[in-house]
Each structure stands twice: as structure tokens, then as C-alpha cells.
Amino acid sequence: MFWLSHHREDEYNRTYVLGGVRVCARCLGTYPVLLAGFFALFALRAPLEWKWDVPVVLGLTLPALGDWALGRFRPRGGTNLVRTGTGVLLGLALARSLYIHVQRPLPAVLLAQAALVTAVAVPVILATYRRPRPD
């Protein structure tokens, strides 16, 4: 079921099986935390500006981005526990940037986050695009 896991059969090591359905390990950490964090920020009426937004959000984004990049170069490396943990951190980062974005579109924190992801993802994708997939 693609909507719960975007991984092909040769990447099933990056998934959990829950109730007979494969679920992406990182997404399992990211999306529940993102939703809970997003709604918690509204419930707490969190401020829209905090001087540490950019460094904290980028710092929380980096572990997932780094683990993903390493995984592109070493498809059999890493563990699902690490993927889920970095997903939790990413979920917190995304909750904060999305919380601000829905109230003040395209804030600096969201743009910095997008720039970081692009700066890492584009070279990694280009470097690994034509690599043969493991059997």
C-alpha cells in the first residue's frame, strides 16, 4: 500500500510491518509528531517569532536529512529506530515552520528549511541517480 510506505520491495528494510501493512520508518516518526506538534502550538498560542526559530528548526531537520543522505549512498545501512527517531525530530521542525507559515506565509524559518533540504537533496540525488540498485 503505497500511501503508507513509499518504499519499493528492495527498500523494505526501511519499513515496519504494522497490522500486515508496511509503514515507512521515518514517516512513522514524522507525521504523527508533526500533527500533534502543529495542533499543540495552536493550543498553546505559541509566539510567531522566536529568535531561535531558524537554528532550532534547521538543527531538528539535519538529523533526518543526514540519515536520508547516508541511506542513499548505503541502501542497506542504518536502522529503523534511527529513522523513526530522526523522523520525530523532523516532525517537530516541520510543526514549527508550518505553524508559522499558515499564519504568516513564507516565513524566514520555512525558507531556510527549504533551502537546507534543497542544498542537501539535490547533490545527493544527482550523485546517486544512476547507481545500480542492490539485488
PDB file of C-alpha atoms in Angstrom:
ATOM      1  CA  MET A   1       0.000   0.000   0.000  1.00  0.00           C
ATOM      2  CA  PHE A   2       1.928   2.965  -1.349  1.00  0.00           C
ATOM      3  CA  TRP A   3       0.084   5.568   0.723  1.00  0.00           C
ATOM      4  CA  LEU A   4       1.571   4.165   3.950  1.00  0.00           C
ATOM      5  CA  SER A   5       5.012   3.331   2.579  1.00  0.00           C
ATOM      6  CA  HIS A   6       6.658   4.912  -0.405  1.00  0.00           C
ATOM      7  CA  HIS A   7       9.385   2.245  -0.497  1.00  0.00           C
ATOM      8  CA  ARG A   8       9.829  -0.383  -3.170  1.00  0.00           C
ATOM      9  CA  GLU A   9      10.351  -4.022  -2.297  1.00  0.00           C
ATOM     10  CA  ASP A  10      14.152  -3.657  -2.295  1.00  0.00           C
ATOM     11  CA  GLU A  11      13.776  -0.976   0.421  1.00  0.00           C
ATOM     12  CA  TYR A  12      11.507  -2.932   2.771  1.00  0.00           C
ATOM     13  CA  ASN A  13      14.307  -2.817   5.339  1.00  0.00           C
ATOM     14  CA  ARG A  14      13.252   0.827   5.789  1.00  0.00           C
ATOM     15  CA  THR A  15       9.727  -0.069   6.862  1.00  0.00           C
ATOM     16  CA  TYR A  16       7.822  -1.582   9.757  1.00  0.00           C
ATOM     17  CA  VAL A  17       5.016  -4.053   9.282  1.00  0.00           C
ATOM     18  CA  LEU A  18       2.001  -2.920  11.323  1.00  0.00           C
ATOM     19  CA  GLY A  19      -1.161  -4.964  11.075  1.00  0.00           C
ATOM     20  CA  GLY A  20       0.143  -6.568   7.896  1.00  0.00           C
ATOM     21  CA  VAL A  21       0.787  -3.196   6.250  1.00  0.00           C
ATOM     22  CA  ARG A  22       4.231  -1.720   5.535  1.00  0.00           C
ATOM     23  CA  VAL A  23       4.781   1.741   7.020  1.00  0.00           C
ATOM     24  CA  CYS A  24       7.825   3.916   6.324  1.00  0.00           C
ATOM     25  CA  ALA A  25      10.003   4.068   9.462  1.00  0.00           C
ATOM     26  CA  ARG A  26      10.880   7.778   9.159  1.00  0.00           C
ATOM     27  CA  CYS A  27       7.349   8.812   8.206  1.00  0.00           C
ATOM     28  CA  LEU A  28       6.014   6.930  11.228  1.00  0.00           C
ATOM     29  CA  GLY A  29       8.042   9.309  13.396  1.00  0.00           C
ATOM     30  CA  THR A  30       7.448  12.418  11.296  1.00  0.00           C
ATOM     31  CA  TYR A  31       3.736  12.703  10.610  1.00  0.00           C
ATOM     32  CA  PRO A  32       2.155  11.907  13.993  1.00  0.00           C
ATOM     33  CA  VAL A  33       4.620  14.288  15.690  1.00  0.00           C
ATOM     34  CA  LEU A  34       4.070  16.951  13.025  1.00  0.00           C
ATOM     35  CA  LEU A  35       0.296  16.846  13.525  1.00  0.00           C
ATOM     36  CA  ALA A  36       0.482  16.720  17.328  1.00  0.00           C
ATOM     37  CA  GLY A  37       3.075  19.497  17.438  1.00  0.00           C
ATOM     38  CA  PHE A  38       1.184  21.678  14.976  1.00  0.00           C
ATOM     39  CA  PHE A  39      -2.048  21.497  16.966  1.00  0.00           C
ATOM     40  CA  ALA A  40      -0.204  21.849  20.290  1.00  0.00           C
ATOM     41  CA  LEU A  41       1.417  25.080  19.091  1.00  0.00           C
ATOM     42  CA  PHE A  42      -2.051  26.462  18.311  1.00  0.00           C
ATOM     43  CA  ALA A  43      -3.486  25.230  21.610  1.00  0.00           C
ATOM     44  CA  LEU A  44      -0.607  26.862  23.487  1.00  0.00           C
ATOM     45  CA  ARG A  45      -0.862  30.011  21.385  1.00  0.00           C
ATOM     46  CA  ALA A  46       2.854  29.838  20.750  1.00  0.00           C
ATOM     47  CA  PRO A  47       4.518  33.033  19.599  1.00  0.00           C
ATOM     48  CA  LEU A  48       5.032  33.510  15.879  1.00  0.00           C
ATOM     49  CA  GLU A  49       8.522  34.883  16.376  1.00  0.00           C
ATOM     50  CA  TRP A  50      11.312  33.412  18.409  1.00  0.00           C
ATOM     51  CA  LYS A  51      14.914  34.409  17.826  1.00  0.00           C
ATOM     52  CA  TRP A  52      15.979  30.747  17.859  1.00  0.00           C
ATOM     53  CA  ASP A  53      13.459  29.522  15.255  1.00  0.00           C
ATOM     54  CA  VAL A  54      15.886  29.206  12.349  1.00  0.00           C
ATOM     55  CA  PRO A  55      18.759  27.473  14.186  1.00  0.00           C
ATOM     56  CA  VAL A  56      16.443  25.162  16.136  1.00  0.00           C
ATOM     57  CA  VAL A  57      14.332  24.190  13.122  1.00  0.00           C
ATOM     58  CA  LEU A  58      17.434  23.614  10.991  1.00  0.00           C
ATOM     59  CA  GLY A  59      19.053  21.665  13.818  1.00  0.00           C
ATOM     60  CA  LEU A  60      15.991  19.435  14.133  1.00  0.00           C
ATOM     61  CA  THR A  61      15.829  18.949  10.350  1.00  0.00           C
ATOM     62  CA  LEU A  62      19.502  17.994   9.915  1.00  0.00           C
ATOM     63  CA  PRO A  63      19.463  14.523  11.530  1.00  0.00           C
ATOM     64  CA  ALA A  64      16.721  13.225   9.213  1.00  0.00           C
ATOM     65  CA  LEU A  65      18.320  14.869   6.217  1.00  0.00           C
ATOM     66  CA  GLY A  66      21.735  13.447   7.078  1.00  0.00           C
ATOM     67  CA  ASP A  67      20.385   9.962   7.724  1.00  0.00           C
ATOM     68  CA  TRP A  68      18.414  10.068   4.474  1.00  0.00           C
ATOM     69  CA  ALA A  69      21.527  11.192   2.540  1.00  0.00           C
ATOM     70  CA  LEU A  70      23.662   8.429   4.057  1.00  0.00           C
ATOM     71  CA  GLY A  71      20.924   5.944   3.216  1.00  0.00           C
ATOM     72  CA  ARG A  72      21.049   6.977  -0.438  1.00  0.00           C
ATOM     73  CA  PHE A  73      24.735   6.045  -0.545  1.00  0.00           C
ATOM     74  CA  ARG A  74      24.389   2.955   1.691  1.00  0.00           C
ATOM     75  CA  PRO A  75      20.938   1.485   0.974  1.00  0.00           C
ATOM     76  CA  ARG A  76      21.375  -1.420   3.403  1.00  0.00           C
ATOM     77  CA  GLY A  77      22.835   0.767   6.168  1.00  0.00           C
ATOM     78  CA  GLY A  78      21.088   2.377   9.090  1.00  0.00           C
ATOM     79  CA  THR A  79      18.324   1.182  11.352  1.00  0.00           C
ATOM     80  CA  ASN A  80      14.615   1.802  11.541  1.00  0.00           C
ATOM     81  CA  LEU A  81      14.963   3.003  15.127  1.00  0.00           C
ATOM     82  CA  VAL A  82      17.287   5.790  13.945  1.00  0.00           C
ATOM     83  CA  ARG A  83      14.978   6.571  11.014  1.00  0.00           C
ATOM     84  CA  THR A  84      11.971   6.849  13.322  1.00  0.00           C
ATOM     85  CA  GLY A  85      13.918   8.961  15.832  1.00  0.00           C
ATOM     86  CA  THR A  86      15.127  11.372  13.156  1.00  0.00           C
ATOM     87  CA  GLY A  87      11.556  11.448  11.867  1.00  0.00           C
ATOM     88  CA  VAL A  88      10.339  12.586  15.290  1.00  0.00           C
ATOM     89  CA  LEU A  89      12.854  15.452  15.240  1.00  0.00           C
ATOM     90  CA  LEU A  90      11.839  16.327  11.691  1.00  0.00           C
ATOM     91  CA  GLY A  91       8.182  16.300  12.737  1.00  0.00           C
ATOM     92  CA  LEU A  92       8.942  18.851  15.463  1.00  0.00           C
ATOM     93  CA  ALA A  93      10.798  21.057  12.977  1.00  0.00           C
ATOM     94  CA  LEU A  94       8.018  20.848  10.412  1.00  0.00           C
ATOM     95  CA  ALA A  95       5.347  21.542  13.035  1.00  0.00           C
ATOM     96  CA  ARG A  96       7.056  24.799  13.991  1.00  0.00           C
ATOM     97  CA  SER A  97       7.704  26.016  10.445  1.00  0.00           C
ATOM     98  CA  LEU A  98       4.190  25.048   9.309  1.00  0.00           C
ATOM     99  CA  TYR A  99       2.610  26.674  12.367  1.00  0.00           C
ATOM    100  CA  ILE A 100       4.240  29.981  11.451  1.00  0.00           C
ATOM    101  CA  HIS A 101       3.631  29.552   7.714  1.00  0.00           C
ATOM    102  CA  VAL A 102      -0.153  29.140   7.971  1.00  0.00           C
ATOM    103  CA  GLN A 103      -0.340  32.448   9.833  1.00  0.00           C
ATOM    104  CA  ARG A 104       2.397  34.378   8.044  1.00  0.00           C
ATOM    105  CA  PRO A 105       3.079  32.777   4.652  1.00  0.00           C
ATOM    106  CA  LEU A 106       6.661  32.021   3.673  1.00  0.00           C
ATOM    107  CA  PRO A 107       8.434  32.954   6.913  1.00  0.00           C
ATOM    108  CA  ALA A 108      12.233  33.016   7.071  1.00  0.00           C
ATOM    109  CA  VAL A 109      12.293  29.764   9.041  1.00  0.00           C
ATOM    110  CA  LEU A 110      10.390  27.891   6.329  1.00  0.00           C
ATOM    111  CA  LEU A 111      12.538  29.355   3.562  1.00  0.00           C
ATOM    112  CA  ALA A 112      15.723  28.434   5.454  1.00  0.00           C
ATOM    113  CA  GLN A 113      14.407  24.910   5.975  1.00  0.00           C
ATOM    114  CA  ALA A 114      13.553  24.563   2.283  1.00  0.00           C
ATOM    115  CA  ALA A 115      16.977  25.912   1.287  1.00  0.00           C
ATOM    116  CA  LEU A 116      18.740  23.419   3.566  1.00  0.00           C
ATOM    117  CA  VAL A 117      16.746  20.471   2.239  1.00  0.00           C
ATOM    118  CA  THR A 118      17.363  21.564  -1.354  1.00  0.00           C
ATOM    119  CA  ALA A 119      21.082  22.166  -0.757  1.00  0.00           C
ATOM    120  CA  VAL A 120      21.498  18.620   0.559  1.00  0.00           C
ATOM    121  CA  ALA A 121      18.935  16.718  -1.503  1.00  0.00           C
ATOM    122  CA  VAL A 122      19.812  17.933  -4.994  1.00  0.00           C
ATOM    123  CA  PRO A 123      23.505  16.947  -4.911  1.00  0.00           C
ATOM    124  CA  VAL A 124      22.734  13.635  -3.187  1.00  0.00           C
ATOM    125  CA  ILE A 125      20.024  12.747  -5.704  1.00  0.00           C
ATOM    126  CA  LEU A 126      22.280  13.691  -8.616  1.00  0.00           C
ATOM    127  CA  ALA A 127      25.188  11.688  -7.172  1.00  0.00           C
ATOM    128  CA  THR A 128      23.081   8.568  -6.610  1.00  0.00           C
ATOM    129  CA  TYR A 129      20.642   8.787  -9.508  1.00  0.00           C
ATOM    130  CA  ARG A 130      22.343   6.306 -11.844  1.00  0.00           C
ATOM    131  CA  ARG A 131      23.731   3.992  -9.186  1.00  0.00           C
ATOM    132  CA  PRO A 132      22.644   0.396  -9.599  1.00  0.00           C
ATOM    133  CA  ARG A 133      20.086  -0.737  -7.052  1.00  0.00           C
ATOM    134  CA  PRO A 134      21.057  -3.655  -4.802  1.00  0.00           C
ATOM    135  CA  ASP A 135      19.595  -7.049  -5.649  1.00  0.00           C
TER     136      ASP A 135
END
